[in-house]
Structure formats: C-alpha cells, structure tokens
Amino acid sequence: FISAEFVGIPQGLRQRIRLRRQKDSSAIFSGIIHKNEYYDATLCNPPFHASAQAAGEGNARKRRNLGTGDGPALNFGGQQHELWCDGGEAAFIRRMIAESTRFARQARWFTSLVSRGENLPVIMRALQEAGAARVEKVQMAQGNKQSRFIAWSFTRAGKTPAAQAR
C-alpha cells in the first residue's frame, strides 16, 4: 500500500523504510513487529475521541473556534475511524503500553502523542504498573495548541534491546 506521508520522502530514504498495515484492529504491535526485529523507536498518533459522536462534536467545536463555521467537513486528513476508539485516547494508550511489554526487548523507545493532559495520570500509572524502566514526557506547543508526547523504555541507560540481552 502507499501512504500519503511516504510520498514526499526522498528515494534514498524510502528504500530504508518499510510500511506495514495493521490488519488486526484489536492489536497494535502484534503482527507488525516480527521476531528478531529491533527498532530504535515506535511512534503513535492515537485516536483521541471515545466515540464517533464525540469526534463530530470535537470537530464542530474546533471549526467554531477557528472561525470556519459548523460545516460537516473534518479538519483532519485521515479516515474517520482514526479519530476515535472505545475509551478514547487514554484507553488506546493503556492498551499500547500493555502490548509494548511483549515487545520490550525489540524496541528501545515506545512513544505516543498525548493530546489531553488530563489523561496523563492514568497513562503514567499504567507505565509504572507495566515496569517501564524510563519514562519521558515532552511538552509541545504550536500556536494555541498545547500537547505532549510520552516515551517509555524497558531498557536501561540508552542500551539497545540487543545489547541489554547480552
């Protein structure tokens, strides 16, 4: 498959990138990270609404705040199902954290955008319960939009998973 994000990448770099489509909607890493593969980082921009209705309401509110009216058009370039999942952002990231424990020796860092700051306490608790060795929270701001991403690792002091296994 071809991803829109892949189109503008220089040819030399494209040859070093492999895109995989997740076919199992209940999985995040299973079926994507294969045996004997190691990654420096995984990146995630999770769905942040808890329902299709909440996604629609959030879009209408954002369009009003931007002064673009209440039209039905989404100010989002992805698919509708990428905007929401049962339980919203916190539930998705908690599921991601739980699944990341099974791939702890195959990725140095797991990362996710966290759009809603009020979700941080439950996410940080999930990371502690999962046994993350290192957790970083990085604040970001663009215009009036405040967000952050979290990064967690099951490895110590920057060692790669392969080096730590020795």
XYZ file of C-alpha atoms in Angstrom:
166
model
C 0.000 0.000 0.000
C 1.035 3.618 -0.432
C 0.827 6.127 2.378
C 0.391 9.840 1.725
C 3.134 10.517 4.267
C 5.504 8.309 2.261
C 5.113 10.259 -0.993
C 7.368 13.239 -0.142
C 10.236 11.171 1.277
C 13.458 11.173 -0.796
C 14.097 7.960 -2.740
C 17.317 7.144 -0.839
C 15.471 7.214 2.454
C 12.397 5.414 1.109
C 14.483 2.321 0.489
C 15.243 2.165 4.223
C 11.608 2.440 5.314
C 9.091 -0.366 5.448
C 5.427 0.395 5.998
C 3.187 -2.271 7.458
C -0.575 -2.159 7.669
C -2.124 -3.460 10.875
C -4.771 -5.939 9.789
C -5.932 -6.831 13.308
C -7.917 -3.912 14.738
C -7.503 -5.287 18.263
C -3.681 -5.274 18.041
C -1.121 -2.502 17.977
C 2.312 -4.152 17.733
C 1.378 -7.821 17.243
C 1.700 -8.681 13.567
C 3.753 -5.540 12.933
C 6.925 -6.188 14.939
C 8.222 -9.575 13.843
C 10.521 -11.998 15.630
C 14.220 -10.980 15.520
C 13.417 -7.362 14.530
C 14.717 -4.453 16.598
C 13.663 -0.794 16.434
C 15.049 2.383 17.932
C 11.569 3.871 18.314
C 7.900 3.365 17.614
C 5.688 6.409 17.002
C 1.954 6.744 17.566
C -0.643 9.439 16.998
C -3.548 7.741 18.784
C -7.266 8.218 18.256
C -8.324 10.633 20.963
C -12.125 10.549 20.949
C -14.181 7.881 22.737
C -16.929 7.707 20.082
C -17.871 8.858 16.587
C -20.295 11.336 18.171
C -17.547 12.801 20.371
C -15.292 13.101 17.299
C -18.031 15.005 15.440
C -18.651 17.304 18.397
C -14.929 17.943 18.806
C -14.613 18.787 15.125
C -17.575 21.202 15.267
C -16.100 22.912 18.352
C -12.688 23.226 16.684
C -14.215 24.653 13.480
C -16.189 27.208 15.526
C -13.035 28.192 17.443
C -11.138 28.566 14.159
C -13.990 30.654 12.718
C -14.627 28.255 9.826
C -18.261 27.514 10.669
C -20.134 24.384 11.666
C -19.859 22.519 8.352
C -19.571 18.746 8.361
C -16.079 18.671 6.835
C -13.390 17.337 9.131
C -10.259 19.421 9.606
C -8.359 16.145 9.691
C -6.700 14.411 6.749
C -7.144 10.787 7.866
C -10.001 8.336 7.968
C -12.960 8.752 10.333
C -12.079 5.555 12.242
C -8.639 7.006 13.039
C -10.261 9.678 15.229
C -11.907 7.514 17.853
C -11.865 4.190 19.682
C -13.805 2.810 22.628
C -12.470 4.524 25.734
C -10.689 7.232 23.746
C -7.068 8.259 23.917
C -6.341 7.017 27.459
C -7.743 3.538 26.778
C -5.838 3.245 23.489
C -2.522 4.284 25.061
C -3.061 1.963 28.051
C -3.620 -0.881 25.584
C -0.486 0.180 23.722
C 1.523 0.162 26.965
C 0.255 -3.295 27.919
C 1.102 -4.688 24.484
C 4.522 -2.985 24.442
C 5.627 -5.193 27.355
C 5.573 -8.174 24.968
C 7.992 -6.337 22.658
C 10.167 -4.794 25.386
C 13.393 -6.310 24.016
C 12.614 -5.338 20.423
C 12.226 -1.557 20.702
C 14.350 0.952 22.561
C 11.565 3.540 22.857
C 7.797 3.403 22.505
C 6.206 6.825 22.001
C 2.742 8.294 21.759
C 1.250 11.729 21.379
C -0.990 12.631 24.334
C -3.474 15.272 23.247
C -5.364 15.554 26.521
C -3.288 16.466 29.563
C -5.957 15.097 31.909
C -5.113 11.598 30.595
C -1.533 11.765 31.886
C -2.130 10.427 35.435
C -3.779 7.206 34.236
C -1.143 6.778 31.499
C 1.742 7.343 33.919
C 0.207 4.831 36.350
C -0.082 2.269 33.532
C 3.593 2.797 32.661
C 4.608 2.262 36.274
C 2.493 -0.906 36.511
C 3.996 -2.184 33.225
C 7.502 -1.835 34.650
C 8.842 0.822 32.277
C 12.478 1.481 33.206
C 12.477 5.000 31.754
C 9.650 7.435 31.037
C 9.966 10.858 29.413
C 7.234 13.461 28.956
C 7.925 16.172 26.374
C 5.702 19.271 26.211
C 4.957 20.777 22.793
C 3.150 23.914 21.666
C 2.165 25.204 18.264
C 0.144 28.381 18.261
C -2.566 27.970 20.899
C -2.382 24.169 20.794
C -0.701 22.576 23.801
C 0.157 18.897 23.635
C 2.835 16.496 24.671
C 4.225 13.115 23.897
C 5.354 10.396 26.209
C 8.194 7.993 25.590
C 8.878 4.846 27.580
C 11.549 2.226 27.508
C 12.077 -1.107 29.188
C 15.856 -0.761 28.684
C 18.337 0.981 30.954
C 20.555 3.984 30.149
C 20.211 4.035 26.377
C 21.316 0.462 25.726
C 19.766 -1.157 22.705
C 17.497 -4.114 23.451
C 20.002 -6.447 21.746
C 22.924 -5.141 23.856
C 20.937 -5.399 27.063
C 20.081 -9.038 26.292
C 23.802 -9.977 26.340
